[in-house]
mmCIF file of C-alpha atoms in Angstrom:
data_model
loop_
_atom_site.group_PDB
_atom_site.id
_atom_site.type_symbol
_atom_site.label_atom_id
_atom_site.label_comp_id
_atom_site.label_asym_id
_atom_site.label_seq_id
_atom_site.Cartn_x
_atom_site.Cartn_y
_atom_site.Cartn_z
ATOM 1 C CA MET A 1 -1.739 -25.373 -10.000
ATOM 2 C CA ASN A 2 -1.039 -23.355 -7.305
ATOM 3 C CA GLU A 3 -3.163 -19.956 -7.181
ATOM 4 C CA MET A 4 -1.258 -17.106 -7.090
ATOM 5 C CA LYS A 5 -0.530 -15.409 -3.962
ATOM 6 C CA LYS A 6 -0.605 -11.553 -3.692
ATOM 7 C CA TRP A 7 1.662 -9.620 -2.235
ATOM 8 C CA TYR A 8 -0.281 -8.874 0.975
ATOM 9 C CA GLU A 9 -0.249 -13.061 1.773
ATOM 10 C CA LYS A 10 3.268 -13.315 2.052
ATOM 11 C CA SER A 11 5.839 -12.249 4.575
ATOM 12 C CA GLY A 12 9.385 -10.697 3.540
ATOM 13 C CA ALA A 13 12.339 -9.603 5.232
ATOM 14 C CA GLU A 14 12.156 -7.997 8.576
ATOM 15 C CA GLY A 15 8.177 -8.822 8.599
ATOM 16 C CA ASP A 16 8.190 -8.438 12.330
ATOM 17 C CA VAL A 17 8.069 -4.875 11.752
ATOM 18 C CA VAL A 18 8.068 -4.090 7.818
ATOM 19 C CA ILE A 19 4.557 -5.154 6.823
ATOM 20 C CA SER A 20 5.211 -4.069 2.939
ATOM 21 C CA THR A 21 7.660 -1.814 0.779
ATOM 22 C CA ARG A 22 6.092 0.650 -1.863
ATOM 23 C CA VAL A 23 7.464 2.344 -4.910
ATOM 24 C CA ARG A 24 5.928 4.713 -6.611
ATOM 25 C CA LEU A 25 6.818 6.757 -9.621
ATOM 26 C CA ALA A 26 4.802 9.711 -11.279
ATOM 27 C CA ARG A 27 5.278 10.457 -15.344
ATOM 28 C CA ASN A 28 3.386 12.346 -17.785
ATOM 29 C CA LEU A 29 3.177 12.210 -21.406
ATOM 30 C CA ARG A 30 5.403 14.716 -23.604
ATOM 31 C CA GLY A 31 3.556 17.806 -25.218
ATOM 32 C CA VAL A 32 0.102 16.669 -23.159
ATOM 33 C CA PRO A 33 -1.338 18.443 -20.221
ATOM 34 C CA PHE A 34 -1.866 17.474 -17.293
ATOM 35 C CA PRO A 35 -4.739 15.295 -16.591
ATOM 36 C CA SER A 36 -6.447 18.014 -14.570
ATOM 37 C CA HIS A 37 -6.259 20.186 -17.583
ATOM 38 C CA LEU A 38 -7.919 17.535 -19.986
ATOM 39 C CA ASP A 39 -11.485 17.453 -21.156
ATOM 40 C CA ASP A 40 -12.778 14.172 -21.431
ATOM 41 C CA SER A 41 -12.100 13.162 -25.104
ATOM 42 C CA ARG A 42 -8.452 14.351 -24.426
ATOM 43 C CA LYS A 43 -8.530 11.895 -21.473
ATOM 44 C CA LYS A 44 -9.835 9.281 -23.553
ATOM 45 C CA ARG A 45 -7.448 9.732 -25.961
ATOM 46 C CA VAL A 46 -4.331 9.239 -22.902
ATOM 47 C CA LEU A 47 -6.301 5.974 -22.254
ATOM 48 C CA GLU A 48 -6.285 4.945 -25.675
ATOM 49 C CA ALA A 49 -2.343 5.683 -25.907
ATOM 50 C CA ILE A 50 -1.392 3.873 -23.113
ATOM 51 C CA HIS A 51 -3.592 0.813 -23.720
ATOM 52 C CA GLU A 52 -2.147 0.516 -26.805
ATOM 53 C CA ALA A 53 1.432 0.494 -25.514
ATOM 54 C CA VAL A 54 0.587 -1.776 -22.522
ATOM 55 C CA ILE A 55 -2.391 -4.106 -23.427
ATOM 56 C CA GLY A 56 -1.906 -3.697 -27.228
ATOM 57 C CA PRO A 57 -0.405 -6.913 -29.596
ATOM 58 C CA ASN A 58 2.693 -5.995 -29.955
ATOM 59 C CA SER A 59 3.562 -4.943 -26.027
ATOM 60 C CA LEU A 60 5.729 -6.750 -24.200
ATOM 61 C CA PHE A 61 3.003 -7.064 -21.457
ATOM 62 C CA SER A 62 0.358 -8.212 -23.466
ATOM 63 C CA GLY A 63 -1.445 -10.531 -20.932
ATOM 64 C CA PHE A 64 0.614 -9.451 -17.896
ATOM 65 C CA PHE A 65 -1.938 -6.555 -17.019
ATOM 66 C CA MET A 66 -5.837 -6.521 -16.516
ATOM 67 C CA TRP A 67 -7.294 -3.286 -17.847
ATOM 68 C CA ILE A 68 -9.771 -1.640 -15.602
ATOM 69 C CA PRO A 69 -11.775 0.947 -16.402
ATOM 70 C CA VAL A 70 -12.427 2.762 -12.892
ATOM 71 C CA ALA A 71 -16.213 3.931 -13.858
ATOM 72 C CA SER A 72 -17.037 0.177 -14.567
ATOM 73 C CA LEU A 73 -16.674 -0.758 -11.368
ATOM 74 C CA SER A 74 -19.446 -1.031 -8.400
ATOM 75 C CA ARG A 75 -18.521 1.320 -5.643
ATOM 76 C CA THR A 76 -17.525 -1.592 -3.345
ATOM 77 C CA ALA A 77 -14.871 -2.766 -5.758
ATOM 78 C CA ALA A 78 -13.417 0.693 -6.328
ATOM 79 C CA VAL A 79 -13.205 0.827 -2.536
ATOM 80 C CA SER A 80 -11.970 -2.739 -1.939
ATOM 81 C CA LEU A 81 -9.040 -1.375 -4.421
ATOM 82 C CA VAL A 82 -7.937 1.247 -1.840
ATOM 83 C CA GLU A 83 -8.034 -0.867 0.980
ATOM 84 C CA ARG A 84 -5.613 -2.977 -0.829
ATOM 85 C CA HIS A 85 -3.588 -0.331 -1.547
ATOM 86 C CA LEU A 86 -3.753 -0.744 -4.953
ATOM 87 C CA ALA A 87 -5.262 2.890 -5.650
ATOM 88 C CA SER A 88 -5.910 5.783 -4.006
ATOM 89 C CA PRO A 89 -9.276 7.762 -2.376
ATOM 90 C CA GLU A 90 -8.957 10.510 -5.052
ATOM 91 C CA PHE A 91 -8.686 8.205 -7.884
ATOM 92 C CA ILE A 92 -11.789 6.040 -7.403
ATOM 93 C CA SER A 93 -13.816 9.143 -6.072
ATOM 94 C CA HIS A 94 -13.902 10.929 -10.257
ATOM 95 C CA PRO A 95 -13.822 7.834 -12.041
ATOM 96 C CA GLU A 96 -14.796 9.022 -15.471
ATOM 97 C CA GLY A 97 -11.513 8.967 -17.974
ATOM 98 C CA ARG A 98 -9.586 7.055 -15.641
ATOM 99 C CA ALA A 99 -8.133 3.065 -15.950
ATOM 100 C CA LEU A 100 -6.053 0.848 -13.525
ATOM 101 C CA LEU A 101 -3.450 -1.508 -15.014
ATOM 102 C CA LEU A 102 -2.962 -4.446 -12.403
ATOM 103 C CA SER A 103 -0.652 -7.229 -12.359
ATOM 104 C CA ARG A 104 -2.592 -10.740 -11.600
ATOM 105 C CA ASP A 105 -0.696 -10.808 -8.292
ATOM 106 C CA GLU A 106 -1.634 -7.560 -7.665
ATOM 107 C CA SER A 107 2.363 -6.257 -6.988
ATOM 108 C CA ILE A 108 2.300 -4.453 -9.646
ATOM 109 C CA SER A 109 -0.693 -1.417 -10.418
ATOM 110 C CA VAL A 110 -0.476 2.113 -12.740
ATOM 111 C CA MET A 111 -2.912 4.340 -11.940
ATOM 112 C CA ILE A 112 -3.787 6.326 -15.389
ATOM 113 C CA ASN A 113 -5.085 9.827 -15.607
ATOM 114 C CA GLU A 114 -5.241 10.331 -11.698
ATOM 115 C CA GLU A 115 -2.745 13.752 -10.854
ATOM 116 C CA ASP A 116 -0.579 12.835 -13.228
ATOM 117 C CA HIS A 117 -0.916 10.556 -16.429
ATOM 118 C CA ILE A 118 0.772 7.815 -15.437
ATOM 119 C CA ARG A 119 1.243 6.727 -11.783
ATOM 120 C CA ILE A 120 3.559 3.321 -11.503
ATOM 121 C CA GLN A 121 3.424 1.738 -8.418
ATOM 122 C CA VAL A 122 5.321 -1.715 -6.971
ATOM 123 C CA LEU A 123 4.137 -3.347 -3.686
ATOM 124 C CA GLN A 124 6.191 -6.322 -2.037
ATOM 125 C CA GLU A 125 6.065 -7.790 1.323
ATOM 126 C CA GLY A 126 8.303 -6.877 3.670
ATOM 127 C CA LEU A 127 11.796 -4.638 3.375
ATOM 128 C CA SER A 128 12.052 -4.849 -0.679
ATOM 129 C CA LEU A 129 13.002 -1.228 -1.302
ATOM 130 C CA LYS A 130 15.794 -2.223 -4.071
ATOM 131 C CA GLN A 131 13.864 -5.102 -5.807
ATOM 132 C CA ALA A 132 10.800 -3.173 -5.791
ATOM 133 C CA TRP A 133 12.869 0.015 -7.128
ATOM 134 C CA LYS A 134 14.243 -2.338 -9.878
ATOM 135 C CA THR A 135 10.819 -3.706 -11.117
ATOM 136 C CA ALA A 136 9.538 -0.386 -11.229
ATOM 137 C CA SER A 137 12.212 1.373 -13.644
ATOM 138 C CA ARG A 138 12.308 -1.562 -15.568
ATOM 139 C CA LEU A 139 8.447 -1.066 -16.201
ATOM 140 C CA ASP A 140 9.498 2.923 -16.473
ATOM 141 C CA ASP A 141 11.990 2.006 -19.193
ATOM 142 C CA ALA A 142 9.516 -0.090 -21.053
ATOM 143 C CA LEU A 143 6.911 2.168 -21.352
ATOM 144 C CA ASN A 144 8.964 5.565 -21.543
ATOM 145 C CA GLU A 145 10.327 3.504 -25.206
ATOM 146 C CA ARG A 146 6.538 3.524 -26.484
ATOM 147 C CA LEU A 147 4.972 6.582 -24.681
ATOM 148 C CA SER A 148 7.815 9.020 -24.176
ATOM 149 C CA PHE A 149 7.919 10.781 -20.497
ATOM 150 C CA ALA A 150 7.696 14.747 -20.211
ATOM 151 C CA PHE A 151 11.758 15.191 -18.818
ATOM 152 C CA ASP A 152 13.552 18.471 -17.893
ATOM 153 C CA GLU A 153 17.051 18.632 -17.780
ATOM 154 C CA HIS A 154 17.262 20.961 -14.693
ATOM 155 C CA LEU A 155 13.761 19.591 -13.323
ATOM 156 C CA GLY A 156 13.607 15.973 -14.191
ATOM 157 C CA TYR A 157 10.230 14.221 -14.554
ATOM 158 C CA LEU A 158 7.919 17.139 -14.928
ATOM 159 C CA THR A 159 4.773 16.121 -12.526
ATOM 160 C CA GLN A 160 1.586 17.874 -11.946
ATOM 161 C CA TYR A 161 2.650 18.875 -8.056
ATOM 162 C CA PRO A 162 5.846 20.906 -7.605
ATOM 163 C CA THR A 163 7.002 18.500 -4.605
ATOM 164 C CA ASP A 164 7.106 15.415 -7.115
ATOM 165 C CA LEU A 165 9.705 17.008 -9.855
ATOM 166 C CA GLY A 166 13.098 15.521 -10.162
ATOM 167 C CA THR A 167 12.561 11.922 -9.570
ATOM 168 C CA GLY A 168 9.041 11.820 -9.349
ATOM 169 C CA MET A 169 9.709 8.795 -6.796
ATOM 170 C CA ARG A 170 7.789 7.884 -3.572
ATOM 171 C CA ALA A 171 9.373 5.171 -1.725
ATOM 172 C CA SER A 172 7.520 3.980 1.724
ATOM 173 C CA LEU A 173 7.640 1.670 3.902
ATOM 174 C CA MET A 174 4.361 0.185 5.875
ATOM 175 C CA LEU A 175 5.392 -0.548 9.707
ATOM 176 C CA HIS A 176 3.650 -1.982 12.401
ATOM 177 C CA LEU A 177 5.156 0.261 15.592
ATOM 178 C CA PRO A 178 2.855 -0.872 18.644
ATOM 179 C CA ALA A 179 5.700 -0.015 21.436
ATOM 180 C CA LEU A 180 6.688 3.235 20.222
ATOM 181 C CA GLU A 181 2.656 3.925 19.596
ATOM 182 C CA GLU A 182 2.458 2.361 23.548
ATOM 183 C CA SER A 183 5.719 4.635 24.706
ATOM 184 C CA GLY A 184 4.043 7.569 23.447
ATOM 185 C CA ILE A 185 7.359 8.753 21.054
ATOM 186 C CA ILE A 186 5.598 8.655 18.097
ATOM 187 C CA ASN A 187 4.852 12.363 17.394
ATOM 188 C CA ARG A 188 8.226 13.065 18.628
ATOM 189 C CA THR A 189 9.958 10.623 16.286
ATOM 190 C CA ALA A 190 7.419 11.829 13.410
ATOM 191 C CA SER A 191 9.274 15.479 13.918
ATOM 192 C CA ASN A 192 12.594 14.619 13.949
ATOM 193 C CA LEU A 193 12.344 12.300 10.837
ATOM 194 C CA SER A 194 10.616 15.595 8.961
ATOM 195 C CA LYS A 195 14.125 16.984 9.881
ATOM 196 C CA LEU A 196 15.903 14.576 7.879
ATOM 197 C CA GLY A 197 13.069 14.939 4.946
ATOM 198 C CA LEU A 198 11.369 11.753 5.685
ATOM 199 C CA SER A 199 7.226 11.679 6.861
ATOM 200 C CA LEU A 200 5.819 9.051 9.491
ATOM 201 C CA ARG A 201 2.149 9.406 9.507
ATOM 202 C CA SER A 202 -0.466 6.627 10.678
ATOM 203 C CA ALA A 203 -2.155 4.539 7.956
ATOM 204 C CA SER A 204 -5.772 5.067 8.781
ATOM 205 C CA GLY A 205 -8.635 2.764 7.259
ATOM 206 C CA GLU A 206 -11.392 3.169 5.407
ATOM 207 C CA GLY A 207 -13.516 6.269 7.127
ATOM 208 C CA GLY A 208 -10.473 7.396 9.374
ATOM 209 C CA GLU A 209 -11.111 3.638 11.366
ATOM 210 C CA GLU A 210 -8.171 3.270 13.676
ATOM 211 C CA ASN A 211 -5.483 1.025 11.518
ATOM 212 C CA GLY A 212 -3.802 -1.358 14.339
ATOM 213 C CA CYS A 213 -0.346 0.802 14.971
ATOM 214 C CA LEU A 214 0.236 0.515 11.288
ATOM 215 C CA TYR A 215 2.293 4.008 9.975
ATOM 216 C CA GLN A 216 3.731 4.993 7.006
ATOM 217 C CA LEU A 217 7.477 5.944 6.395
ATOM 218 C CA SER A 218 8.434 7.639 3.120
ATOM 219 C CA ASN A 219 10.841 9.909 1.414
ATOM 220 C CA ARG A 220 9.652 13.815 1.012
ATOM 221 C CA VAL A 221 12.906 14.834 -1.342
ATOM 222 C CA THR A 222 12.252 14.203 -4.774
ATOM 223 C CA LEU A 223 14.706 16.688 -6.215
ATOM 224 C CA GLY A 224 18.389 17.252 -6.011
ATOM 225 C CA LEU A 225 18.854 13.223 -5.139
ATOM 226 C CA SER A 226 19.180 10.012 -7.030
ATOM 227 C CA GLU A 227 16.868 7.380 -6.520
ATOM 228 C CA GLU A 228 19.415 5.150 -5.647
ATOM 229 C CA GLU A 229 19.903 7.993 -2.700
ATOM 230 C CA ALA A 230 16.439 8.651 -1.434
ATOM 231 C CA LEU A 231 16.190 4.646 -1.493
ATOM 232 C CA SER A 232 19.562 4.411 1.015
ATOM 233 C CA ASN A 233 18.547 7.216 3.123
ATOM 234 C CA LEU A 234 14.857 5.497 3.893
ATOM 235 C CA GLU A 235 16.481 1.889 4.396
ATOM 236 C CA THR A 236 19.166 3.376 6.694
ATOM 237 C CA ILE A 237 16.484 5.344 9.038
ATOM 238 C CA SER A 238 13.790 2.468 8.798
ATOM 239 C CA MET A 239 16.646 0.193 10.584
ATOM 240 C CA GLN A 240 17.210 3.002 13.248
ATOM 241 C CA LEU A 241 13.624 3.120 13.449
ATOM 242 C CA LEU A 242 13.376 -1.016 13.474
ATOM 243 C CA ARG A 243 15.983 -1.537 16.223
ATOM 244 C CA GLN A 244 14.306 1.250 18.392
ATOM 245 C CA GLU A 245 10.963 -0.350 18.203
ATOM 246 C CA ARG A 246 11.943 -4.245 18.600
ATOM 247 C CA GLY A 247 14.077 -2.886 21.738
ATOM 248 C CA ALA A 248 10.746 -1.202 22.861
ATOM 249 C CA ARG A 249 8.630 -4.415 22.207
ATOM 250 C CA GLU A 250 11.247 -6.556 24.495
ATOM 251 C CA LYS A 251 10.417 -3.983 27.483
ATOM 252 C CA LEU A 252 6.832 -4.147 26.629
ATOM 253 C CA MET A 253 6.232 -8.174 26.251
ATOM 254 C CA GLN A 254 7.661 -8.374 29.622
ATOM 255 C CA ARG A 255 4.903 -7.013 31.137
ATOM 256 C CA ILE A 256 2.673 -9.566 32.198
ATOM 257 C CA GLU A 257 -0.446 -6.929 31.571
ATOM 258 C CA THR A 258 0.721 -6.817 27.762
ATOM 259 C CA GLN A 259 1.252 -10.887 27.678
ATOM 260 C CA ASP A 260 -2.513 -10.916 29.099
ATOM 261 C CA THR A 261 -3.816 -8.502 26.792
ATOM 262 C CA VAL A 262 -2.244 -10.450 23.701
ATOM 263 C CA ALA A 263 -3.572 -13.967 24.761
ATOM 264 C CA ARG A 264 -6.917 -12.364 25.553
ATOM 265 C CA SER A 265 -6.705 -10.585 21.636
ATOM 266 C CA LEU A 266 -6.352 -13.863 20.231
ATOM 267 C CA GLY A 267 -8.762 -15.693 22.256
ATOM 268 C CA ILE A 268 -11.293 -13.171 20.682
ATOM 269 C CA LEU A 269 -10.400 -13.713 17.501
ATOM 270 C CA GLN A 270 -10.859 -17.253 17.463
ATOM 271 C CA THR A 271 -14.246 -17.379 19.186
ATOM 272 C CA ALA A 272 -15.823 -13.782 18.389
ATOM 273 C CA ARG A 273 -19.332 -13.662 16.839
ATOM 274 C CA LEU A 274 -18.951 -10.337 16.036
ATOM 275 C CA LEU A 275 -16.420 -8.208 15.069
ATOM 276 C CA GLY A 276 -16.178 -4.127 14.300
ATOM 277 C CA THR A 277 -13.620 -3.089 12.072
ATOM 278 C CA ARG A 278 -11.497 -0.839 14.902
ATOM 279 C CA GLU A 279 -11.881 -3.400 17.410
ATOM 280 C CA PHE A 280 -10.648 -6.374 14.674
ATOM 281 C CA MET A 281 -7.566 -3.988 13.791
ATOM 282 C CA LYS A 282 -6.718 -3.205 17.116
ATOM 283 C CA LEU A 283 -6.838 -7.032 18.402
ATOM 284 C CA LEU A 284 -5.154 -8.084 15.286
ATOM 285 C CA SER A 285 -2.100 -5.640 16.351
ATOM 286 C CA ASN A 286 -1.913 -7.146 19.739
ATOM 287 C CA VAL A 287 -2.085 -10.893 17.901
ATOM 288 C CA ARG A 288 0.747 -9.535 15.805
ATOM 289 C CA LEU A 289 2.997 -8.062 18.886
ATOM 290 C CA GLY A 290 2.453 -11.369 20.210
ATOM 291 C CA VAL A 291 3.854 -13.222 17.081
ATOM 292 C CA SER A 292 6.644 -11.222 16.100
ATOM 293 C CA SER A 293 8.233 -11.606 20.134
ATOM 294 C CA GLY A 294 7.546 -15.209 20.203
ATOM 295 C CA PHE A 295 4.961 -15.186 22.906
ATOM 296 C CA LEU A 296 2.455 -16.943 20.555
ATOM 297 C CA LYS A 297 3.105 -19.907 18.754
ATOM 298 C CA GLY A 298 1.807 -21.634 15.530
ATOM 299 C CA ILE A 299 0.582 -18.424 13.733
ATOM 300 C CA ALA A 300 2.477 -17.227 10.395
ATOM 301 C CA PRO A 301 3.241 -13.976 9.789
ATOM 302 C CA GLU A 302 1.569 -13.852 6.423
ATOM 303 C CA THR A 303 -1.714 -15.002 8.044
ATOM 304 C CA LEU A 304 -2.157 -11.980 10.015
ATOM 305 C CA ASN A 305 -0.955 -9.484 6.811
ATOM 306 C CA ARG A 306 -3.693 -11.412 4.850
ATOM 307 C CA LEU A 307 -6.509 -10.872 7.333
ATOM 308 C CA SER A 308 -5.587 -7.188 7.947
ATOM 309 C CA VAL A 309 -6.516 -6.889 3.847
ATOM 310 C CA LEU A 310 -9.435 -9.551 3.462
ATOM 311 C CA GLY A 311 -10.748 -8.168 6.927
ATOM 312 C CA GLN A 312 -11.546 -4.645 5.571
ATOM 313 C CA PRO A 313 -15.591 -3.404 4.987
ATOM 314 C CA ALA A 314 -15.353 -3.452 1.387
ATOM 315 C CA THR A 315 -12.798 -6.409 0.649
ATOM 316 C CA LEU A 316 -14.786 -8.125 3.079
ATOM 317 C CA ARG A 317 -18.493 -7.546 0.800
ATOM 318 C CA LEU A 318 -16.598 -8.134 -2.387
ATOM 319 C CA PRO A 319 -17.063 -11.610 -2.687
ATOM 320 C CA SER A 320 -20.762 -11.556 -1.993
ATOM 321 C CA GLY A 321 -21.115 -8.308 -4.762
ATOM 322 C CA GLN A 322 -23.074 -6.376 -2.420
ATOM 323 C CA GLU A 323 -22.770 -2.744 -1.814
ATOM 324 C CA GLU A 324 -24.147 -3.027 1.751
ATOM 325 C CA LEU A 325 -24.608 -5.528 4.378
ATOM 326 C CA PRO A 326 -27.803 -4.983 6.167
ATOM 327 C CA GLY A 327 -27.508 -4.681 10.222
ATOM 328 C CA MET A 328 -24.701 -6.633 12.073
ATOM 329 C CA GLU A 329 -24.081 -9.002 8.895
ATOM 330 C CA GLN A 330 -20.510 -7.588 8.064
ATOM 331 C CA GLU A 331 -19.317 -7.863 11.773
ATOM 332 C CA LEU A 332 -20.866 -11.564 11.554
ATOM 333 C CA LEU A 333 -19.316 -12.058 7.963
ATOM 334 C CA ARG A 334 -15.630 -10.516 9.514
ATOM 335 C CA ALA A 335 -16.175 -12.891 12.822
ATOM 336 C CA GLY A 336 -16.371 -15.751 10.850
ATOM 337 C CA LEU A 337 -13.517 -15.327 8.321
ATOM 338 C CA VAL A 338 -11.326 -14.783 11.163
ATOM 339 C CA ARG A 339 -12.471 -17.594 13.286
ATOM 340 C CA LYS A 340 -11.948 -20.063 10.321
ATOM 341 C CA THR A 341 -8.603 -18.674 9.083
ATOM 342 C CA LEU A 342 -7.315 -18.800 12.872
ATOM 343 C CA SER A 343 -8.714 -21.583 13.592
ATOM 344 C CA GLY A 344 -6.288 -24.478 15.229
ATOM 345 C CA ALA A 345 -3.845 -21.445 16.186
#
C-alpha cells in the first residue's frame, strides 16, 4: 500500500505561484472562560471534553486523528510542528494544558487551548479555498453538535480577540513571489491590499530566517462578511496578484543574468556538501522560479514543496531524535537530503 502523502508533498491548482491554502476557524466552548482565564485544572477539563468528543469510542472521528499532548513533545518535535505549519509558535511556547489533534496526512490540525479553546486548521496544496473551507466547515459542524460553541446573534462566534469575532475564519494563501520581490513593489502592493481588508506579509522561517520569497496573503475582516464572501474576495484578489507575478516573471526570465542565477542555483543544490537554512531557501526559490517558468525541466513542483518543509532545521533533525546537531552536521545533513532528492534532475 502506498504511503499517505502529506499536503506539502503535493502540488495543486495554480501551483506555480500558490504553494498552499489554509483555512482556520477559531471556536470556544459555550459557558467556559477563554483559555487565558483558565487555571490548569479547568484547562484539563476542556481537554477531556474535546478528547471525548473527537477521540472517544462513540466519536465520528475515532481513529482519524492523532492526539498529541504538547507537553509530551521534545523541543525539536514541537518546533517541527511550527515549521510544517501545523501549530503556532505561541502554542508550543506554553505547552502545559494544550494538545494537538492531527490527521494522518497532516491536512487537518486542531490546536486546543491556544488563544481560543479550539483552532481548526485545514491545509491543502495549491489554490483550494472552497475545498479547504468545506472540510473545515464539516468538522466545525460535527464538533459543535458534540461540544456547543459560544455564539452571539449579533457578534457571531465569540473569540478571545475582537478581531476574530463574526465568522472566526482566517483564510490564507502561501505564495511564491520572487518577481514581485525583485521588482521592489511588494511593500506598495501590501499597502494597497491592506486598504481592501487583506494582509500580505513575508513568511519568515525559524529565527527570522529569510524564507525564499514566500508570502502569506490572508483576509483581515471576519465581522460583517459571510465566509463565502470573504473567500470570494480573497480568491479574486489572489488571481490578480498571480497575473501580476506571472507577467513580472516572464520579463525577469528573459534576462541572461536571471537564467544564469537559476542554473547555478540548481547546480549548487545538486552538488553542495554544506547548506545553511538561509542559503538553502534562497537557492530553492531560484530553482522554483526556473521550474515554474519552464526554464528548468525534469523537476516536479511537489519535489520542491517537500524539500522546503523537510529541509527546515527542526524537521531535518526530527528523524535522528537529536535536539541539536554539533558543528556543521545540520548543514551536512541538509545538503545530503537535497542532493539525494534532486539527483538526476
